[in-house]
CSV table of C-alpha atoms and ligand atoms in Angstrom, one decimal:
chain,number,residue,atom,x,y,z
A,13,MET,CA,102.7,15.5,-154.8
A,14,LYS,CA,102.5,14.9,-151.1
A,15,ILE,CA,104.1,16.7,-148.1
A,16,VAL,CA,104.6,14.6,-145.0
A,17,GLU,CA,104.7,17.2,-142.2
A,18,VAL,CA,107.2,15.8,-139.6
A,19,GLY,CA,107.5,18.9,-137.4
A,20,PRO,CA,105.4,17.4,-134.5
A,21,ARG,CA,107.8,14.4,-134.3
A,22,ASP,CA,111.2,15.3,-135.9
A,23,GLY,CA,110.9,18.9,-134.9
A,24,LEU,CA,109.7,18.5,-131.3
A,25,GLN,CA,111.9,15.5,-130.5
A,26,ASN,CA,114.9,17.9,-130.6
A,27,GLU,CA,113.5,20.8,-128.6
A,28,THR,CA,115.0,21.4,-125.2
A,29,ALA,CA,112.0,23.2,-123.9
A,30,ARG,CA,109.0,21.2,-122.7
A,31,ILE,CA,106.1,21.8,-125.0
A,32,PRO,CA,102.8,21.4,-123.3
A,33,THR,CA,100.7,18.6,-124.7
A,34,GLU,CA,97.8,20.9,-125.4
A,35,VAL,CA,100.1,23.1,-127.5
A,36,LYS,CA,101.3,20.1,-129.5
A,37,ILE,CA,97.6,19.2,-130.1
A,38,ALA,CA,96.7,22.7,-131.3
A,39,TYR,CA,99.8,22.7,-133.5
A,40,ILE,CA,98.8,19.4,-135.2
A,41,ASP,CA,95.2,20.4,-135.6
A,42,ALA,CA,96.4,23.7,-137.3
A,43,LEU,CA,98.7,21.6,-139.5
A,44,SER,CA,95.8,19.4,-140.5
A,45,GLY,CA,94.1,22.3,-142.2
A,46,THR,CA,97.1,23.4,-144.3
A,47,GLY,CA,96.8,20.9,-147.1
A,48,VAL,CA,99.6,18.5,-146.1
A,49,GLY,CA,98.7,14.9,-146.7
A,50,GLU,CA,100.3,13.2,-143.8
A,51,ILE,CA,101.4,14.3,-140.3
A,52,GLU,CA,103.9,12.4,-138.3
A,53,ALA,CA,102.3,13.4,-135.0
A,54,SER,CA,104.7,11.8,-132.4
A,55,ALA,CA,106.8,8.7,-131.6
A,56,PHE,CA,106.1,5.6,-129.5
A,57,VAL,CA,109.8,5.3,-128.6
A,58,SER,CA,111.3,4.8,-125.2
A,59,PRO,CA,110.6,7.9,-123.1
A,60,ARG,CA,114.0,7.3,-121.5
A,61,TRP,CA,115.5,8.0,-124.9
A,62,VAL,CA,113.3,10.8,-126.1
A,63,PRO,CA,111.4,12.4,-123.2
A,64,GLN,CA,110.2,15.2,-125.4
A,65,LEU,CA,107.6,12.8,-126.9
A,66,ASP,CA,106.6,10.9,-123.8
A,67,ASP,CA,103.1,12.2,-124.3
A,68,ALA,CA,102.5,10.5,-127.6
A,69,ALA,CA,99.3,8.7,-126.5
A,70,ALA,CA,97.8,11.9,-125.1
A,71,VAL,CA,98.6,13.7,-128.3
A,72,PHE,CA,96.9,11.1,-130.4
A,73,ALA,CA,93.9,11.1,-128.0
A,74,GLY,CA,93.6,14.9,-128.2
A,75,ILE,CA,93.9,15.7,-131.9
A,76,ALA,CA,90.8,16.3,-134.0
A,77,ARG,CA,91.3,13.9,-136.9
A,78,ARG,CA,90.6,15.5,-140.2
A,79,LYS,CA,89.3,13.2,-142.9
A,80,GLY,CA,91.8,12.4,-145.5
A,81,ILE,CA,94.9,13.1,-143.4
A,82,VAL,CA,97.1,10.2,-142.4
A,83,TYR,CA,98.4,10.6,-138.8
A,84,SER,CA,101.5,8.5,-138.4
A,85,ALA,CA,104.0,7.8,-135.6
A,86,LEU,CA,107.5,6.4,-135.2
A,87,VAL,CA,107.6,2.9,-133.7
A,88,PRO,CA,111.0,1.3,-132.7
A,89,ASN,CA,109.8,-2.2,-131.6
A,90,GLU,CA,106.8,-4.4,-130.7
A,91,ARG,CA,106.1,-2.4,-127.5
A,92,GLY,CA,105.9,0.7,-129.6
A,93,LEU,CA,103.5,-0.9,-132.0
A,94,ALA,CA,101.2,-2.0,-129.2
A,95,ARG,CA,101.1,1.6,-127.9
A,96,ALA,CA,100.6,3.0,-131.4
A,97,VAL,CA,97.7,0.6,-132.2
A,98,GLU,CA,96.1,1.5,-128.9
A,99,ALA,CA,96.4,5.2,-129.8
A,100,ARG,CA,94.8,4.5,-133.2
A,101,VAL,CA,97.6,5.7,-135.5
A,102,ASP,CA,96.9,5.5,-139.2
A,103,LYS,CA,100.4,4.5,-140.2
A,104,VAL,CA,103.5,3.2,-138.5
A,105,ALA,CA,107.1,4.4,-139.2
A,106,LEU,CA,110.0,2.2,-138.4
A,107,PHE,CA,113.5,3.6,-138.5
A,108,THR,CA,117.0,2.2,-139.1
A,109,ALA,CA,120.2,3.5,-140.6
A,110,VAL,CA,122.8,2.4,-143.0
A,111,SER,CA,125.5,3.4,-140.5
A,112,GLU,CA,126.2,0.9,-137.8
A,113,THR,CA,127.5,3.5,-135.4
A,114,PHE,CA,124.4,5.7,-135.7
A,115,ASN,CA,122.2,2.7,-135.2
A,116,ARG,CA,124.0,1.8,-132.0
A,117,LYS,CA,123.6,5.4,-130.7
A,118,ASN,CA,120.0,5.9,-131.8
A,119,ILE,CA,118.4,2.5,-131.3
A,120,ASN,CA,121.0,0.5,-129.4
A,121,THR,CA,121.3,-2.3,-131.9
A,122,SER,CA,123.0,-3.1,-135.2
A,123,LEU,CA,121.4,-2.8,-138.6
A,124,ALA,CA,120.8,-6.6,-138.7
A,125,GLY,CA,119.4,-6.4,-135.1
A,126,SER,CA,117.0,-3.6,-136.2
A,127,LEU,CA,115.7,-5.6,-139.1
A,128,LYS,CA,115.2,-8.6,-136.9
A,129,ARG,CA,113.3,-6.4,-134.4
A,130,PHE,CA,111.1,-5.0,-137.2
A,131,ALA,CA,109.9,-8.2,-138.7
A,132,PRO,CA,107.2,-8.9,-136.1
A,133,VAL,CA,106.3,-5.2,-136.1
A,134,VAL,CA,105.6,-5.1,-139.8
A,135,ALA,CA,103.6,-8.3,-139.6
A,136,GLY,CA,101.7,-6.9,-136.6
A,137,ALA,CA,101.0,-3.6,-138.3
A,138,HIS,CA,99.7,-5.3,-141.4
A,139,ARG,CA,97.4,-7.5,-139.3
A,140,GLU,CA,96.0,-4.2,-138.0
A,141,ARG,CA,95.7,-3.0,-141.6
A,142,LEU,CA,98.2,-0.3,-141.0
A,143,PRO,CA,100.7,0.8,-143.7
A,144,VAL,CA,104.3,0.8,-142.8
A,145,ARG,CA,107.0,3.3,-143.6
A,146,GLY,CA,110.7,2.4,-143.2
A,147,TYR,CA,113.1,5.2,-142.6
A,148,VAL,CA,116.6,4.7,-144.0
A,149,SER,CA,118.7,7.1,-142.0
A,150,THR,CA,122.3,8.2,-142.9
A,151,ALA,CA,121.5,7.4,-146.6
A,152,PHE,CA,124.2,9.9,-147.7
A,153,TRP,CA,126.5,10.9,-144.8
A,154,CYS,CA,126.9,9.9,-141.2
A,155,ALA,CA,128.2,12.1,-138.4
A,156,PHE,CA,130.4,9.2,-137.2
A,157,GLU,CA,131.2,7.2,-140.4
A,158,GLY,CA,131.4,9.9,-143.1
A,159,ARG,CA,130.3,9.2,-146.6
A,160,ILE,CA,127.8,6.3,-147.1
A,161,ALA,CA,128.0,4.2,-150.2
A,162,PRO,CA,124.8,4.1,-152.3
A,163,GLU,CA,125.1,0.3,-152.7
A,164,ALA,CA,124.9,0.0,-148.9
A,165,VAL,CA,121.7,2.1,-148.9
A,166,LEU,CA,120.2,-0.2,-151.6
A,167,ARG,CA,120.9,-3.2,-149.3
A,168,VAL,CA,119.0,-1.7,-146.5
A,169,VAL,CA,116.1,-0.8,-148.7
A,170,ASP,CA,116.1,-4.4,-150.0
A,171,GLY,CA,116.0,-5.6,-146.4
A,172,LEU,CA,113.0,-3.4,-145.6
A,173,MET,CA,111.2,-4.3,-148.8
A,174,ASP,CA,111.7,-8.1,-148.3
A,175,MET,CA,110.0,-7.7,-144.9
A,176,GLY,CA,107.0,-6.0,-146.5
A,177,VAL,CA,107.5,-2.4,-145.7
A,178,ASP,CA,105.2,-0.3,-147.9
A,179,GLU,CA,107.2,2.9,-148.3
A,180,VAL,CA,110.8,3.9,-147.6
A,181,SER,CA,111.9,7.4,-146.6
A,182,ILE,CA,115.4,8.0,-147.7
A,183,SER,CA,116.9,10.3,-145.1
A,184,ASP,CA,119.8,12.7,-145.1
A,185,THR,CA,120.0,12.7,-141.3
A,186,ILE,CA,122.8,15.2,-140.9
A,187,GLY,CA,121.7,17.4,-143.9
A,188,LYS,CA,125.0,17.1,-145.8
A,189,ALA,CA,123.9,15.6,-149.1
A,190,ALA,CA,124.3,17.5,-152.4
A,191,PRO,CA,121.9,17.3,-155.3
A,192,ASP,CA,124.3,15.2,-157.4
A,193,GLU,CA,124.4,12.6,-154.6
A,194,VAL,CA,120.6,12.6,-154.5
A,195,ARG,CA,120.3,12.0,-158.2
A,196,ARG,CA,123.0,9.3,-158.1
A,197,LEU,CA,121.3,7.4,-155.4
A,198,LEU,CA,117.8,7.7,-157.1
A,199,GLU,CA,119.3,6.5,-160.4
A,200,LEU,CA,120.2,3.3,-158.6
A,201,LEU,CA,117.1,3.0,-156.5
A,202,LEU,CA,114.3,3.8,-159.0
A,203,PRO,CA,114.9,0.8,-161.2
A,204,ARG,CA,114.3,-1.4,-158.2
A,205,LEU,CA,111.4,0.5,-156.5
A,206,PRO,CA,108.7,2.7,-158.0
A,207,ALA,CA,108.8,6.4,-157.1
A,208,ALA,CA,105.4,6.1,-155.4
A,209,ARG,CA,107.0,4.0,-152.7
A,210,ILE,CA,109.8,6.4,-152.0
A,211,ALA,CA,109.8,9.5,-149.8
A,212,MET,CA,112.8,11.8,-149.4
A,213,HIS,CA,113.6,13.2,-146.0
A,214,PHE,CA,116.1,16.1,-146.0
A,215,HIS,CA,117.6,18.0,-143.2
A,216,ASP,CA,118.9,21.4,-144.0
A,217,THR,CA,122.2,21.7,-142.1
A,218,TYR,CA,124.2,22.9,-145.1
A,219,GLY,CA,121.3,24.8,-146.7
A,220,ARG,CA,120.9,22.3,-149.5
A,221,GLY,CA,117.5,20.9,-148.5
A,222,VAL,CA,115.4,22.7,-151.1
A,223,ALA,CA,118.0,22.0,-153.9
A,224,ASN,CA,117.9,18.3,-152.9
A,225,VAL,CA,114.1,18.3,-152.9
A,226,LEU,CA,114.2,19.7,-156.5
A,227,ALA,CA,116.8,17.2,-157.6
A,228,ALA,CA,114.6,14.3,-156.3
A,229,TRP,CA,111.5,15.8,-157.8
A,230,SER,CA,113.2,16.0,-161.2
A,231,CYS,CA,113.9,12.3,-160.9
A,232,GLY,CA,110.1,11.7,-160.4
A,233,ILE,CA,109.8,11.6,-156.6
A,234,GLY,CA,106.5,13.1,-155.3
A,235,THR,CA,106.6,12.6,-151.5
A,236,PHE,CA,108.7,14.9,-149.3
A,237,ASP,CA,109.1,15.1,-145.6
A,238,ALA,CA,109.5,18.6,-144.2
A,239,SER,CA,108.8,20.5,-141.1
A,240,ALA,CA,107.0,23.7,-140.7
A,241,GLY,CA,109.5,26.5,-139.8
A,242,GLY,CA,112.4,24.1,-140.4
A,243,LEU,CA,112.3,22.6,-136.8
A,244,GLY,CA,114.0,19.4,-136.2
A,245,GLY,CA,117.1,17.3,-135.8
A,246,CYS,CA,117.9,14.0,-134.2
A,247,PRO,CA,119.2,14.1,-130.6
A,248,TYR,CA,121.6,11.2,-131.5
A,249,ALA,CA,123.1,12.8,-134.6
A,250,PRO,CA,125.5,15.5,-133.5
A,251,GLY,CA,125.5,18.6,-135.7
A,252,ALA,CA,122.3,17.8,-137.5
A,253,SER,CA,120.0,20.8,-137.8
A,254,GLY,CA,116.3,21.0,-138.7
A,255,ASN,CA,114.4,19.4,-141.5
A,256,VAL,CA,114.0,21.3,-144.7
A,257,ALA,CA,111.2,23.9,-144.0
A,258,THR,CA,107.8,22.9,-145.3
A,259,GLU,CA,107.3,26.6,-146.4
A,260,ASP,CA,110.5,26.5,-148.5
A,261,VAL,CA,109.6,23.1,-150.1
A,262,VAL,CA,106.1,24.3,-151.0
A,263,ALA,CA,107.2,27.6,-152.3
A,264,ALA,CA,110.0,26.0,-154.5
A,265,LEU,CA,107.7,23.4,-155.9
A,266,ASP,CA,104.8,25.8,-156.4
A,267,GLU,CA,107.2,28.1,-158.4
A,268,ARG,CA,108.0,25.3,-160.7
A,269,GLY,CA,104.3,24.5,-161.3
A,270,ALA,CA,104.0,21.3,-159.1
A,271,GLU,CA,100.6,21.0,-157.5
A,272,VAL,CA,101.4,20.9,-153.8
A,273,GLY,CA,98.2,22.3,-152.5
A,274,VAL,CA,99.6,23.6,-149.2
A,275,ASP,CA,98.5,27.0,-147.9
A,276,LEU,CA,101.5,28.9,-146.8
A,277,GLU,CA,99.5,31.4,-144.6
A,278,LYS,CA,97.9,28.6,-142.7
A,279,LEU,CA,101.3,26.9,-142.3
A,280,SER,CA,102.8,30.0,-140.9
A,281,ARG,CA,99.9,30.3,-138.4
A,282,ALA,CA,100.5,26.7,-137.3
A,283,SER,CA,104.2,27.3,-136.8
A,284,GLY,CA,103.4,30.5,-134.9
A,285,LEU,CA,101.5,28.5,-132.2
A,286,LEU,CA,104.9,26.9,-131.2
A,287,ALA,CA,107.0,30.1,-131.3
A,288,PRO,CA,106.5,31.1,-127.7
A,289,TYR,CA,107.7,27.8,-126.5
A,290,LEU,CA,110.8,27.2,-128.6
A,291,VAL,CA,114.4,27.6,-127.4
A,292,ASP,CA,117.0,28.3,-130.0
A,293,THR,CA,118.8,24.9,-130.0
A,294,ARG,CA,121.0,25.5,-133.0
A,295,ARG,CA,124.3,23.8,-132.3
A,296,SER,CA,127.6,24.3,-134.1
A,297,MET,CA,128.1,22.0,-136.9
A,298,PRO,CA,131.3,19.8,-137.0
A,299,ASP,CA,132.8,22.2,-139.5
A,300,ALA,CA,130.6,25.2,-138.6
A,301,ASP,CA,133.4,27.7,-139.0
A,302,ALA,CA,133.2,27.3,-142.7
A,303,HIS,CA,129.6,28.5,-142.5
A,304,ALA,CA,129.8,31.2,-139.8
A,305,CYS,CA,129.0,34.7,-140.9
B,15,LIG,P1,117.0,0.0,-125.2
B,15,LIG,O1,117.4,0.7,-124.0
B,15,LIG,O2,118.0,-0.8,-125.9
B,15,LIG,O3,115.8,-1.1,-125.0
B,15,LIG,O4,116.3,1.0,-126.2
B,15,LIG,P2,115.1,-1.7,-123.7
B,15,LIG,O5,114.2,-2.7,-124.3
B,15,LIG,O6,116.1,-2.1,-122.7
B,15,LIG,O7,114.2,-0.5,-123.1
B,15,LIG,C1,114.7,0.6,-122.3
B,15,LIG,C2,113.6,1.2,-121.5
B,15,LIG,O8,112.6,1.7,-122.4
B,15,LIG,C3,112.8,0.1,-120.7
B,15,LIG,O9,112.2,0.8,-119.6
B,15,LIG,C4,111.7,-0.3,-121.7
B,15,LIG,O10,110.6,-0.8,-121.0
B,15,LIG,C5,111.4,1.0,-122.3
B,15,LIG,P3,112.8,0.6,-118.1
B,15,LIG,O11,112.6,-0.8,-117.9
B,15,LIG,O12,114.2,1.0,-118.2
B,15,LIG,O13,111.9,1.5,-117.3
B,15,LIG,N1,110.9,0.9,-123.7
B,15,LIG,C6,109.8,1.5,-124.1
B,15,LIG,N2,108.9,2.3,-123.5
B,15,LIG,C7,107.9,2.8,-124.3
B,15,LIG,N3,107.7,2.5,-125.6
B,15,LIG,C8,108.6,1.7,-126.2
B,15,LIG,C9,109.7,1.2,-125.5
B,15,LIG,N4,110.7,0.4,-125.8
B,15,LIG,C10,111.4,0.2,-124.7
B,15,LIG,N5,108.4,1.5,-127.5
B,15,LIG,C11,114.9,1.6,-128.1
B,15,LIG,C12,116.0,0.6,-127.5
B,15,LIG,C13,114.8,1.3,-129.5
B,15,LIG,C14,113.6,1.4,-127.3
B,15,LIG,C15,115.5,3.0,-127.8
B,15,LIG,O14,116.8,3.0,-128.3
B,15,LIG,C16,114.7,4.1,-128.5
B,15,LIG,O15,113.5,4.3,-128.1
B,15,LIG,N6,115.3,4.8,-129.4
B,15,LIG,C17,114.6,5.9,-130.1
B,15,LIG,C18,115.5,7.0,-130.4
B,15,LIG,C19,114.8,8.0,-131.2
B,15,LIG,O16,113.6,8.2,-131.2
B,15,LIG,N7,115.6,8.8,-132.0
B,15,LIG,C20,115.0,9.8,-132.9
B,15,LIG,C21,114.2,9.3,-134.0
B,15,LIG,S1,115.1,8.7,-135.4
B,15,LIG,C22,115.4,10.1,-136.3
B,15,LIG,O17,115.1,11.2,-135.9
B,15,LIG,C23,115.8,9.9,-137.8
B,15,LIG,C24,114.6,10.2,-138.7
B,15,LIG,O18,114.1,11.5,-138.6
B,15,LIG,C25,115.2,10.1,-140.2
B,15,LIG,C26,116.5,10.9,-140.4
B,15,LIG,O19,116.4,12.1,-140.3
B,15,LIG,O20,117.5,10.2,-140.6
B,15,LIG,C27,113.5,9.2,-138.5
B,16,LIG,MG1,114.9,13.3,-139.4
């Protein structure tokens, strides 16, 4: 069982307040002691697109690397890979989406264009002996295109695998998936790809993040992305709220006897370091009225 803590990247990319670099570093260092296996520490994307993470190199230079923890980062292109290698990342995470509209808005290219862009990045990362994750965004729903067909997700996964990606992270970008949809997709995916190469990445917009984690876990998945305190969201996915909270995932899996090995007290202390800097950025969902209370 592995938790990939994505708060420092998915969480902070969506914050309106400027978080000082030294606070990010303290936050990541505190997360390193909680028992999570991997921390997505920042993103080497264009600072024009995501200014919140324009200090990725300084963050990587400042953290105290704890043995056994994998410190990864998002990389969108070869330029990002060069920056990531220089910063001594342990793992590279590429990202594309099933939805063409979301890809245009998020990475300014088509799905085919993104795969073409990734091929030299995967080869370059492997030359550096860095493992590569491939995010498959909008794997269930898209804010612009609605429901996504599972068969289309499989085609994207195949494209990433053909290129040599080591792991995929199947992502519910706008947090709208339901447990049945998760099970259905995994029933199709698991015969093609072992569970050890699949991570699940749930956002919690509709409050189904934990139920979705448990559905995936019951199918044999053991790697879950989550963010301490439920921070997160994508600036290019309107209505999407934070990732499923690491605390909730750990508590739910612990209760069911899974050996997660994450210390909730330490996690809460790590989240607490950010609290003074966070602005409440919750935006209304496309059909938020149905959920208002
Ligand atoms: P573009 O504008 O088409 O590309 O962006 P460009 O090559 O014309 O570059 C624009 C500017 O950025 C240029 O600078 C480049 O040099 C620079 P200028 O000449 O204008 O001064 N640039 C870079 N700078 C630093 N590092 C780089 C880099 N690349 C270009 N790597 C691009 C294309 C892909 C770069 C852009 O669209 C981008 O960076 N997008 C990232 C958006 C993003 O980070 N979104 C959030 C993460 S995805 C997510 O949250 C989903 C996920 O959580 C899973 C899920 O929940 O679904 C992963
Ligand atoms: Mg995300």
